[in-house]
Amino acid sequence: MTTDKTTMKFEAEANQLLNLMIHSLYSSKEIFLRELISNASDALDKLHFESLTNTALIEEGGELAIRIDTDKEARTLTISDNGIGMSREELIANIGTIAKSGTKELLLRLREAKAESIPSDLIGEFGVGFYSCFMVADQVTLVTRRAGEEAATRWVSKGDGTYEISSDTRSERGTSITLSLKKVDDEDGIEDFTEPFVIRRIVKQYSDFVRYPIKLGVEREKEIDGEKQKVFEDETLNSMKAIWLRPESEVTDEEYNEFYKHVSHDWTDPYARLSMKAEGRFEYQALLFLPSHAPVDLYFKEYKRGLELYVKNVKIMDACENLLPEYLRFVKGVVDASDLPLNVSREMLQNSRQIAQIRRALTKKVLDTLEKKKSDEKEKYEAFFGTLGPVLKEGVGSDFENKDKIVDLLLFSSSNDKEAVTTLSEYVSRMKDDQEEIYYLSGESRQAIEASPHLESFENKGYEVLFFTDPVDEFVIPSLTEYQGKKLKSLGKGTVEVGSEDEKKKIKQDLEDKTKAYDPFLKALQKELDEYVSEVRLSNRLTTSPVCLVGGEHDMSPHIERLLKRNKMDVPKHKRIMELNPDHDVVQKLKARFDVRPQDLALADHAALLFGQALLAEGSPLPDSATFAKLVADLMNRGLS
Ligand code: ADP
Ligand code: MG
């Protein structure tokens, strides 16, 4: 009964994702069923939650369940649920557009790379649920009715860029999705999804733990009154057993992984799993997972963090945030506690003493697990840290109680090795006898830091320098300040002294003597560059470069400044210090010339050239690149004539 059919276009990004999905070479296409069941289960959960405050919702309709019906002749498969359903607007928003900014960004990158299908290692990052049914269906028809509403909506699409939407009727709330299946093609991973044994196997494999019954309508022959007759019966395919309540020895890794995929909406296996059981006065169980890659929306505001919270196997919260600190927001899983007070608001529950107690224990357990992973399987840990380390690092500044543990989990690249990363404790074990501080330098990339003039004298003396290339490092360092009693010292800020006490004294004296001789010259340069630098001074940190820029002890690093600017954030204007290498030919010649002709007009040009060089060396943009280019051209011209 359709009267008001409208054809609508998928949003550009949604269409792109749909196309990538259809053309993807994903080998296990059967997972479309897992995704549709997972959505149905979510819809039932949502109904359950809404009905807590609106009991009228649940009164209509029978047992909460998921149904699968097949039609061999018509080659269709229908999955239905009596969950929350969708209004027309919700349907357009949920299925026709992509809400997650993270997914959008990933799609943009794929478009830039002109990808025509989703590489199978990337597919997991999307967590594309609903669209996966187009891997096995030529056409998809969805009829849905929002709980509490009378009208239903029909949605039909061939996955070709458009969908049709119209009014419809549905006898009860919920959603039915009918797939017109593609031809069976074993090579392409398309089995006969109308066969009960195929469906049984897939449900058992991926969705056994789903808490609602998944019923398959089957046709059986029965003898009734001495006659063989065809009857239709429902068969429940899943055990519905809460996986965290089953003994670990009885659950396979695959089952745990599928459960992880359900709670996380991720398509890739987790990096680690941990389970916990607390007995005694306050009992609870937890089953947690650490993902193997950062969820696409992890850095976006909409990212939903938190663990599922159950009380005696009844889900009472979908995402309880207080069960873990924010820097562990990538952890997924469930907590089942038997003695939580249920007669309080969720707000009060979240802030209860019990939740705080569980949080402490879970945090410790996650950090201990990571420590063990780090020692047992360094390589895998490095991969994990590569994608989720930046989030973990936030904990250094926010979790005072566990700071030492977190710090020991951090990995950095350093001048010690071209590729291998190092922990702080490994760094300390390599420190030279006369070395008192842990040196680091921050920058955009390893390459940029290696080319930085600040590194020169340290490399020459053989001191190891940590490379801080992650933007979040800048925020971590202020709370790190020292490790095993050794202070962390930036080579790009303040003054640096290396070597033994005697050596340091000598260097200092030497620098003071030279500075006296250079003073008028330095002041003159400073005057020329007053707009950009607060001071021009001599340096002991350079060996081959003539010049570099350094920050005051507490200044923002140029790296973080660039980052803020790129994100169009306000950068407090501050001037840095320009340091000259008194042993460098250019500096010596310039000074000699200044001594003879202090009023030389060319001084301004040379000052600008030095400043420009210092900026280029650290990878910062020039304030006026056209003028700089002209100065260089003039210089070449003079050199050549
Ligand atoms: P995800 O499950 O990760 O949100 P999907 O692509 O699987 O992404 O689903 C997109 C959205 O469509 C869901 O978030 C939900 O709002 C809606 N949806 C899908 N299936 C159903 C269903 N059976 N009942 C109600 N809403 C659904
Ligand atoms: Mg889904």
PDB file of C-alpha atoms in Angstrom, residues 86-349:
ATOM      1  CA  MET A  86      12.773   4.190  12.939  1.00  0.00           C
ATOM      2  CA  SER A  87      10.632   7.142  11.987  1.00  0.00           C
ATOM      3  CA  ARG A  88      10.869   8.377   8.413  1.00  0.00           C
ATOM      4  CA  GLU A  89      13.321  11.113   9.445  1.00  0.00           C
ATOM      5  CA  GLU A  90      15.442   8.711  11.460  1.00  0.00           C
ATOM      6  CA  LEU A  91      15.511   6.306   8.550  1.00  0.00           C
ATOM      7  CA  ILE A  92      16.797   8.965   6.164  1.00  0.00           C
ATOM      8  CA  ALA A  93      19.361  10.139   8.688  1.00  0.00           C
ATOM      9  CA  ASN A  94      20.553   6.687   9.802  1.00  0.00           C
ATOM     10  CA  ILE A  95      20.666   4.861   6.509  1.00  0.00           C
ATOM     11  CA  GLY A  96      20.951   7.611   3.891  1.00  0.00           C
ATOM     12  CA  THR A  97      23.741   9.606   5.501  1.00  0.00           C
ATOM     13  CA  ILE A  98      26.884   9.020   7.469  1.00  0.00           C
ATOM     14  CA  ALA A  99      26.831  10.592  10.862  1.00  0.00           C
ATOM     15  CA  LYS A 100      30.315   9.715  12.042  1.00  0.00           C
ATOM     16  CA  SER A 101      32.824  12.446  11.276  1.00  0.00           C
ATOM     17  CA  GLY A 102      35.600   9.897  11.611  1.00  0.00           C
ATOM     18  CA  THR A 103      34.143   7.734   8.867  1.00  0.00           C
ATOM     19  CA  LYS A 104      33.682  10.779   6.664  1.00  0.00           C
ATOM     20  CA  GLU A 105      37.278  11.726   7.053  1.00  0.00           C
ATOM     21  CA  LEU A 106      38.451   8.220   6.251  1.00  0.00           C
ATOM     22  CA  LEU A 107      36.285   8.264   3.130  1.00  0.00           C
ATOM     23  CA  LEU A 108      37.790  11.544   2.066  1.00  0.00           C
ATOM     24  CA  ARG A 109      41.247  10.039   2.326  1.00  0.00           C
ATOM     25  CA  LEU A 110      40.172   7.044   0.259  1.00  0.00           C
ATOM     26  CA  ARG A 111      38.711   9.374  -2.349  1.00  0.00           C
ATOM     27  CA  GLU A 112      41.957  11.289  -2.501  1.00  0.00           C
ATOM     28  CA  ALA A 113      43.749   7.991  -2.988  1.00  0.00           C
ATOM     29  CA  LYS A 114      41.210   7.172  -5.721  1.00  0.00           C
ATOM     30  CA  ALA A 115      40.378   3.848  -4.102  1.00  0.00           C
ATOM     31  CA  GLU A 116      37.702   1.823  -5.837  1.00  0.00           C
ATOM     32  CA  SER A 117      37.184  -0.759  -3.167  1.00  0.00           C
ATOM     33  CA  ILE A 118      37.909  -0.892   0.518  1.00  0.00           C
ATOM     34  CA  PRO A 119      41.195  -2.646   1.208  1.00  0.00           C
ATOM     35  CA  SER A 120      40.330  -5.554   3.455  1.00  0.00           C
ATOM     36  CA  ASP A 121      42.582  -4.304   6.223  1.00  0.00           C
ATOM     37  CA  LEU A 122      40.759  -0.993   6.210  1.00  0.00           C
ATOM     38  CA  ILE A 123      37.285  -2.374   6.101  1.00  0.00           C
ATOM     39  CA  GLY A 124      37.442  -3.015   9.822  1.00  0.00           C
ATOM     40  CA  GLU A 125      38.020   0.643  10.479  1.00  0.00           C
ATOM     41  CA  PHE A 126      34.698   1.628   9.009  1.00  0.00           C
ATOM     42  CA  GLY A 127      32.543  -0.700  11.007  1.00  0.00           C
ATOM     43  CA  VAL A 128      30.151  -0.393   8.063  1.00  0.00           C
ATOM     44  CA  GLY A 129      27.197  -2.328   9.302  1.00  0.00           C
ATOM     45  CA  PHE A 130      24.021  -1.932   7.371  1.00  0.00           C
ATOM     46  CA  TYR A 131      25.609  -1.400   3.957  1.00  0.00           C
ATOM     47  CA  SER A 132      27.325  -4.773   4.167  1.00  0.00           C
ATOM     48  CA  CYS A 133      24.055  -6.391   3.048  1.00  0.00           C
ATOM     49  CA  PHE A 134      24.677  -4.999  -0.439  1.00  0.00           C
ATOM     50  CA  MET A 135      27.611  -7.397  -0.685  1.00  0.00           C
ATOM     51  CA  VAL A 136      25.113 -10.231  -1.042  1.00  0.00           C
ATOM     52  CA  ALA A 137      21.900  -8.560  -2.242  1.00  0.00           C
ATOM     53  CA  ASP A 138      20.866  -6.861  -5.477  1.00  0.00           C
ATOM     54  CA  GLN A 139      18.047  -5.085  -3.760  1.00  0.00           C
ATOM     55  CA  VAL A 140      17.205  -4.359  -0.153  1.00  0.00           C
ATOM     56  CA  THR A 141      13.759  -3.518   1.167  1.00  0.00           C
ATOM     57  CA  LEU A 142      13.330  -2.221   4.672  1.00  0.00           C
ATOM     58  CA  VAL A 143      10.034  -1.615   6.424  1.00  0.00           C
ATOM     59  CA  THR A 144      10.133   0.003   9.797  1.00  0.00           C
ATOM     60  CA  ARG A 145       7.796   1.428  12.386  1.00  0.00           C
ATOM     61  CA  ARG A 146       9.004   3.527  15.258  1.00  0.00           C
ATOM     62  CA  ALA A 147       7.833   2.322  18.680  1.00  0.00           C
ATOM     63  CA  GLY A 148       5.011   4.565  19.829  1.00  0.00           C
ATOM     64  CA  GLU A 149       4.044   5.583  16.288  1.00  0.00           C
ATOM     65  CA  GLU A 150       1.329   4.273  13.994  1.00  0.00           C
ATOM     66  CA  ALA A 151       2.777   4.907  10.569  1.00  0.00           C
ATOM     67  CA  ALA A 152       5.454   2.740   9.013  1.00  0.00           C
ATOM     68  CA  THR A 153       7.964   3.614   6.299  1.00  0.00           C
ATOM     69  CA  ARG A 154       9.235   1.542   3.410  1.00  0.00           C
ATOM     70  CA  TRP A 155      12.731   1.994   2.012  1.00  0.00           C
ATOM     71  CA  VAL A 156      13.949   0.257  -1.129  1.00  0.00           C
ATOM     72  CA  SER A 157      17.348   0.473  -2.782  1.00  0.00           C
ATOM     73  CA  LYS A 158      19.465  -1.353  -5.300  1.00  0.00           C
ATOM     74  CA  GLY A 159      22.532   0.299  -3.861  1.00  0.00           C
ATOM     75  CA  ASP A 160      22.875   2.365  -7.034  1.00  0.00           C
ATOM     76  CA  GLY A 161      23.034   5.819  -5.544  1.00  0.00           C
ATOM     77  CA  THR A 162      19.347   6.288  -4.827  1.00  0.00           C
ATOM     78  CA  TYR A 163      16.631   4.839  -2.644  1.00  0.00           C
ATOM     79  CA  GLU A 164      12.879   5.006  -2.729  1.00  0.00           C
ATOM     80  CA  ILE A 165      10.965   5.932   0.336  1.00  0.00           C
ATOM     81  CA  SER A 166       7.212   5.667   0.883  1.00  0.00           C
ATOM     82  CA  SER A 167       4.546   5.233   3.525  1.00  0.00           C
ATOM     83  CA  ASP A 168       3.613   1.701   4.481  1.00  0.00           C
ATOM     84  CA  THR A 169       1.946  -0.296   7.209  1.00  0.00           C
ATOM     85  CA  ARG A 170       3.417  -2.721   9.679  1.00  0.00           C
ATOM     86  CA  SER A 171       1.412  -4.590  12.265  1.00  0.00           C
ATOM     87  CA  GLU A 172       3.855  -4.023  15.109  1.00  0.00           C
ATOM     88  CA  ARG A 173       6.788  -1.820  15.969  1.00  0.00           C
ATOM     89  CA  GLY A 174      10.256  -2.708  14.714  1.00  0.00           C
ATOM     90  CA  THR A 175      12.091  -3.297  11.487  1.00  0.00           C
ATOM     91  CA  SER A 176      12.130  -5.933   8.744  1.00  0.00           C
ATOM     92  CA  ILE A 177      14.879  -6.039   6.169  1.00  0.00           C
ATOM     93  CA  THR A 178      14.372  -8.177   3.086  1.00  0.00           C
ATOM     94  CA  LEU A 179      17.340  -8.989   0.898  1.00  0.00           C
ATOM     95  CA  SER A 180      16.853 -10.055  -2.714  1.00  0.00           C
ATOM     96  CA  LEU A 181      19.883 -12.295  -2.764  1.00  0.00           C
ATOM     97  CA  LYS A 182      22.499 -12.391  -5.474  1.00  0.00           C
ATOM     98  CA  LYS A 183      23.108 -15.628  -7.323  1.00  0.00           C
ATOM     99  CA  VAL A 184      24.936 -18.268  -5.342  1.00  0.00           C
ATOM    100  CA  ASP A 185      28.606 -17.988  -6.181  1.00  0.00           C
ATOM    101  CA  ASP A 186      30.909 -20.015  -3.981  1.00  0.00           C
ATOM    102  CA  GLU A 187      34.015 -18.412  -5.357  1.00  0.00           C
ATOM    103  CA  ASP A 188      32.672 -14.996  -4.511  1.00  0.00           C
ATOM    104  CA  GLY A 189      31.733 -16.077  -0.985  1.00  0.00           C
ATOM    105  CA  ILE A 190      28.026 -16.020  -1.709  1.00  0.00           C
ATOM    106  CA  GLU A 191      26.513 -19.178  -0.341  1.00  0.00           C
ATOM    107  CA  ASP A 192      22.881 -20.131  -0.453  1.00  0.00           C
ATOM    108  CA  PHE A 193      21.652 -17.962   2.372  1.00  0.00           C
ATOM    109  CA  THR A 194      18.165 -19.431   2.078  1.00  0.00           C
ATOM    110  CA  GLU A 195      19.419 -22.794   3.362  1.00  0.00           C
ATOM    111  CA  PRO A 196      18.619 -23.360   7.053  1.00  0.00           C
ATOM    112  CA  PHE A 197      21.919 -25.154   7.672  1.00  0.00           C
ATOM    113  CA  VAL A 198      23.864 -22.215   6.275  1.00  0.00           C
ATOM    114  CA  ILE A 199      21.975 -19.757   8.463  1.00  0.00           C
ATOM    115  CA  ARG A 200      22.355 -21.980  11.518  1.00  0.00           C
ATOM    116  CA  ARG A 201      26.090 -22.139  11.048  1.00  0.00           C
ATOM    117  CA  ILE A 202      26.507 -18.397  10.522  1.00  0.00           C
ATOM    118  CA  VAL A 203      24.394 -17.437  13.517  1.00  0.00           C
ATOM    119  CA  LYS A 204      26.167 -19.938  15.740  1.00  0.00           C
ATOM    120  CA  GLN A 205      29.536 -18.673  14.597  1.00  0.00           C
ATOM    121  CA  TYR A 206      28.964 -14.947  14.914  1.00  0.00           C
ATOM    122  CA  SER A 207      25.947 -14.254  17.045  1.00  0.00           C
ATOM    123  CA  ASP A 208      25.487 -17.029  19.579  1.00  0.00           C
ATOM    124  CA  PHE A 209      25.821 -14.683  22.566  1.00  0.00           C
ATOM    125  CA  VAL A 210      23.103 -12.253  21.386  1.00  0.00           C
ATOM    126  CA  ARG A 211      20.782 -11.866  24.350  1.00  0.00           C
ATOM    127  CA  TYR A 212      17.572 -12.032  22.375  1.00  0.00           C
ATOM    128  CA  PRO A 213      16.379 -15.223  20.703  1.00  0.00           C
ATOM    129  CA  ILE A 214      17.234 -15.413  17.014  1.00  0.00           C
ATOM    130  CA  LYS A 215      14.470 -17.498  15.490  1.00  0.00           C
ATOM    131  CA  LEU A 216      14.606 -19.141  12.125  1.00  0.00           C
ATOM    132  CA  GLY A 217      11.357 -20.043  10.431  1.00  0.00           C
ATOM    133  CA  VAL A 218      11.768 -23.576   9.051  1.00  0.00           C
ATOM    134  CA  GLU A 219       9.549 -25.817   7.028  1.00  0.00           C
ATOM    135  CA  ARG A 220       9.180 -29.360   8.333  1.00  0.00           C
ATOM    136  CA  GLU A 221       7.250 -32.395   7.282  1.00  0.00           C
ATOM    137  CA  LYS A 222       5.132 -33.831  10.030  1.00  0.00           C
ATOM    138  CA  GLU A 223       2.640 -36.608  10.277  1.00  0.00           C
ATOM    139  CA  ILE A 224      -0.680 -35.205  11.290  1.00  0.00           C
ATOM    140  CA  ASP A 225      -3.618 -37.633  11.436  1.00  0.00           C
ATOM    141  CA  GLY A 226      -1.620 -40.187   9.509  1.00  0.00           C
ATOM    142  CA  GLU A 227      -0.898 -37.732   6.708  1.00  0.00           C
ATOM    143  CA  LYS A 228       2.386 -36.095   5.851  1.00  0.00           C
ATOM    144  CA  GLN A 229       1.952 -32.363   6.040  1.00  0.00           C
ATOM    145  CA  LYS A 230       4.204 -29.379   5.713  1.00  0.00           C
ATOM    146  CA  VAL A 231       4.332 -27.275   8.836  1.00  0.00           C
ATOM    147  CA  PHE A 232       6.223 -24.113   9.667  1.00  0.00           C
ATOM    148  CA  GLU A 233       8.071 -23.954  12.924  1.00  0.00           C
ATOM    149  CA  ASP A 234      10.400 -21.588  14.681  1.00  0.00           C
ATOM    150  CA  GLU A 235      13.794 -22.771  15.708  1.00  0.00           C
ATOM    151  CA  THR A 236      15.917 -20.711  18.120  1.00  0.00           C
ATOM    152  CA  LEU A 237      19.470 -20.666  16.802  1.00  0.00           C
ATOM    153  CA  ASN A 238      21.500 -19.013  19.546  1.00  0.00           C
ATOM    154  CA  SER A 239      22.217 -20.103  23.102  1.00  0.00           C
ATOM    155  CA  MET A 240      21.782 -16.514  24.389  1.00  0.00           C
ATOM    156  CA  LYS A 241      24.301 -17.303  27.093  1.00  0.00           C
ATOM    157  CA  ALA A 242      26.145 -14.300  28.433  1.00  0.00           C
ATOM    158  CA  ILE A 243      29.656 -14.988  27.248  1.00  0.00           C
ATOM    159  CA  TRP A 244      31.270 -13.464  30.345  1.00  0.00           C
ATOM    160  CA  LEU A 245      29.378 -15.830  32.612  1.00  0.00           C
ATOM    161  CA  ARG A 246      30.640 -18.904  30.790  1.00  0.00           C
ATOM    162  CA  PRO A 247      33.852 -20.550  32.013  1.00  0.00           C
ATOM    163  CA  GLU A 248      36.761 -19.228  29.948  1.00  0.00           C
ATOM    164  CA  SER A 249      37.869 -22.739  29.085  1.00  0.00           C
ATOM    165  CA  GLU A 250      34.603 -23.351  27.257  1.00  0.00           C
ATOM    166  CA  VAL A 251      34.666 -20.279  25.076  1.00  0.00           C
ATOM    167  CA  THR A 252      36.811 -20.192  21.962  1.00  0.00           C
ATOM    168  CA  ASP A 253      38.889 -17.196  20.921  1.00  0.00           C
ATOM    169  CA  GLU A 254      36.672 -16.850  17.859  1.00  0.00           C
ATOM    170  CA  GLU A 255      33.586 -16.558  20.032  1.00  0.00           C
ATOM    171  CA  TYR A 256      35.236 -13.912  22.175  1.00  0.00           C
ATOM    172  CA  ASN A 257      36.319 -12.034  19.066  1.00  0.00           C
ATOM    173  CA  GLU A 258      32.824 -12.048  17.607  1.00  0.00           C
ATOM    174  CA  PHE A 259      31.477 -10.757  20.865  1.00  0.00           C
ATOM    175  CA  TYR A 260      34.044  -7.980  20.740  1.00  0.00           C
ATOM    176  CA  LYS A 261      32.925  -7.073  17.223  1.00  0.00           C
ATOM    177  CA  HIS A 262      29.368  -6.848  18.434  1.00  0.00           C
ATOM    178  CA  VAL A 263      30.083  -4.531  21.358  1.00  0.00           C
ATOM    179  CA  SER A 264      32.595  -2.396  19.486  1.00  0.00           C
ATOM    180  CA  HIS A 265      31.104  -2.291  15.968  1.00  0.00           C
ATOM    181  CA  ASP A 266      34.645  -3.025  14.844  1.00  0.00           C
ATOM    182  CA  TRP A 267      35.373  -5.560  12.101  1.00  0.00           C
ATOM    183  CA  THR A 268      38.849  -6.545  13.138  1.00  0.00           C
ATOM    184  CA  ASP A 269      39.889  -8.875  15.926  1.00  0.00           C
ATOM    185  CA  PRO A 270      40.877  -7.175  19.166  1.00  0.00           C
ATOM    186  CA  TYR A 271      44.487  -6.736  20.250  1.00  0.00           C
ATOM    187  CA  ALA A 272      43.905  -8.148  23.708  1.00  0.00           C
ATOM    188  CA  ARG A 273      41.237  -9.561  25.933  1.00  0.00           C
ATOM    189  CA  LEU A 274      41.079  -9.496  29.697  1.00  0.00           C
ATOM    190  CA  SER A 275      38.585 -10.923  32.078  1.00  0.00           C
ATOM    191  CA  MET A 276      38.219 -10.273  35.726  1.00  0.00           C
ATOM    192  CA  LYS A 277      36.226 -11.746  38.504  1.00  0.00           C
ATOM    193  CA  ALA A 278      35.939 -10.102  41.891  1.00  0.00           C
ATOM    194  CA  GLU A 279      34.485 -12.154  44.667  1.00  0.00           C
ATOM    195  CA  GLY A 280      33.699 -11.414  48.255  1.00  0.00           C
ATOM    196  CA  ARG A 281      31.787  -8.535  49.703  1.00  0.00           C
ATOM    197  CA  PHE A 282      31.226  -6.863  46.390  1.00  0.00           C
ATOM    198  CA  GLU A 283      30.998  -9.163  43.404  1.00  0.00           C
ATOM    199  CA  TYR A 284      31.412  -8.350  39.771  1.00  0.00           C
ATOM    200  CA  GLN A 285      32.751  -9.734  36.550  1.00  0.00           C
ATOM    201  CA  ALA A 286      34.276  -7.927  33.624  1.00  0.00           C
ATOM    202  CA  LEU A 287      35.197  -8.899  30.090  1.00  0.00           C
ATOM    203  CA  LEU A 288      37.223  -6.205  28.376  1.00  0.00           C
ATOM    204  CA  PHE A 289      38.916  -5.831  25.001  1.00  0.00           C
ATOM    205  CA  LEU A 290      41.640  -3.585  23.685  1.00  0.00           C
ATOM    206  CA  PRO A 291      41.174  -2.841  19.985  1.00  0.00           C
ATOM    207  CA  SER A 292      43.961  -3.416  17.485  1.00  0.00           C
ATOM    208  CA  HIS A 293      43.435  -0.040  15.837  1.00  0.00           C
ATOM    209  CA  ALA A 294      42.017   3.309  16.839  1.00  0.00           C
ATOM    210  CA  PRO A 295      38.278   3.595  16.160  1.00  0.00           C
ATOM    211  CA  VAL A 296      37.659   6.110  13.358  1.00  0.00           C
ATOM    212  CA  ASP A 297      35.841   8.560  15.559  1.00  0.00           C
ATOM    213  CA  LEU A 298      38.105   8.286  18.597  1.00  0.00           C
ATOM    214  CA  TYR A 299      39.235  11.876  18.318  1.00  0.00           C
ATOM    215  CA  PHE A 300      35.800  13.288  17.592  1.00  0.00           C
ATOM    216  CA  LYS A 301      33.345  14.773  20.028  1.00  0.00           C
ATOM    217  CA  GLU A 302      30.670  12.240  19.146  1.00  0.00           C
ATOM    218  CA  TYR A 303      32.841   9.294  20.183  1.00  0.00           C
ATOM    219  CA  LYS A 304      30.816   7.170  22.550  1.00  0.00           C
ATOM    220  CA  ARG A 305      32.987   5.803  25.281  1.00  0.00           C
ATOM    221  CA  GLY A 306      32.122   3.584  28.201  1.00  0.00           C
ATOM    222  CA  LEU A 307      31.472  -0.034  29.002  1.00  0.00           C
ATOM    223  CA  GLU A 308      28.204  -1.912  28.955  1.00  0.00           C
ATOM    224  CA  LEU A 309      26.919  -2.364  32.462  1.00  0.00           C
ATOM    225  CA  TYR A 310      24.825  -5.346  33.534  1.00  0.00           C
ATOM    226  CA  VAL A 311      23.329  -6.292  36.820  1.00  0.00           C
ATOM    227  CA  LYS A 312      22.856 -10.023  37.053  1.00  0.00           C
ATOM    228  CA  ASN A 313      22.854 -10.376  33.292  1.00  0.00           C
ATOM    229  CA  VAL A 314      20.337  -7.561  32.724  1.00  0.00           C
ATOM    230  CA  LYS A 315      21.744  -4.656  30.779  1.00  0.00           C
ATOM    231  CA  ILE A 316      21.217  -1.443  32.671  1.00  0.00           C
ATOM    232  CA  MET A 317      23.554   0.886  30.814  1.00  0.00           C
ATOM    233  CA  ASP A 318      24.827   0.874  27.278  1.00  0.00           C
ATOM    234  CA  ALA A 319      27.845   3.038  27.889  1.00  0.00           C
ATOM    235  CA  CYS A 320      28.819   3.614  31.480  1.00  0.00           C
ATOM    236  CA  GLU A 321      31.587   6.191  31.198  1.00  0.00           C
ATOM    237  CA  ASN A 322      32.770   6.178  34.765  1.00  0.00           C
ATOM    238  CA  LEU A 323      33.916   2.584  34.632  1.00  0.00           C
ATOM    239  CA  LEU A 324      37.187   3.656  33.076  1.00  0.00           C
ATOM    240  CA  PRO A 325      39.194   6.887  32.889  1.00  0.00           C
ATOM    241  CA  GLU A 326      38.996   8.895  29.700  1.00  0.00           C
ATOM    242  CA  TYR A 327      42.492   7.995  28.540  1.00  0.00           C
ATOM    243  CA  LEU A 328      41.366   4.361  28.336  1.00  0.00           C
ATOM    244  CA  ARG A 329      38.316   5.280  26.277  1.00  0.00           C
ATOM    245  CA  PHE A 330      39.291   2.845  23.537  1.00  0.00           C
ATOM    246  CA  VAL A 331      38.627  -0.127  25.829  1.00  0.00           C
ATOM    247  CA  LYS A 332      35.386  -1.976  25.049  1.00  0.00           C
ATOM    248  CA  GLY A 333      33.486  -4.586  26.928  1.00  0.00           C
ATOM    249  CA  VAL A 334      31.058  -5.386  29.681  1.00  0.00           C
ATOM    250  CA  VAL A 335      30.891  -5.266  33.440  1.00  0.00           C
ATOM    251  CA  ASP A 336      28.354  -7.370  35.267  1.00  0.00           C
ATOM    252  CA  ALA A 337      27.909  -6.513  38.923  1.00  0.00           C
ATOM    253  CA  SER A 338      25.477  -8.246  41.186  1.00  0.00           C
ATOM    254  CA  ASP A 339      25.195  -5.813  44.065  1.00  0.00           C
ATOM    255  CA  LEU A 340      24.707  -2.472  42.400  1.00  0.00           C
ATOM    256  CA  PRO A 341      21.904  -0.352  43.745  1.00  0.00           C
ATOM    257  CA  LEU A 342      19.217  -0.336  41.072  1.00  0.00           C
ATOM    258  CA  ASN A 343      16.745   1.983  42.691  1.00  0.00           C
ATOM    259  CA  VAL A 344      18.881   5.058  42.060  1.00  0.00           C
ATOM    260  CA  SER A 345      19.147   7.220  38.968  1.00  0.00           C
ATOM    261  CA  ARG A 346      21.774   6.320  36.414  1.00  0.00           C
ATOM    262  CA  GLU A 347      23.522   9.549  37.230  1.00  0.00           C
ATOM    263  CA  MET A 348      23.836   8.514  40.875  1.00  0.00           C
ATOM    264  CA  LEU A 349      24.765   4.998  39.911  1.00  0.00           C
TER     265      LEU A 349
END
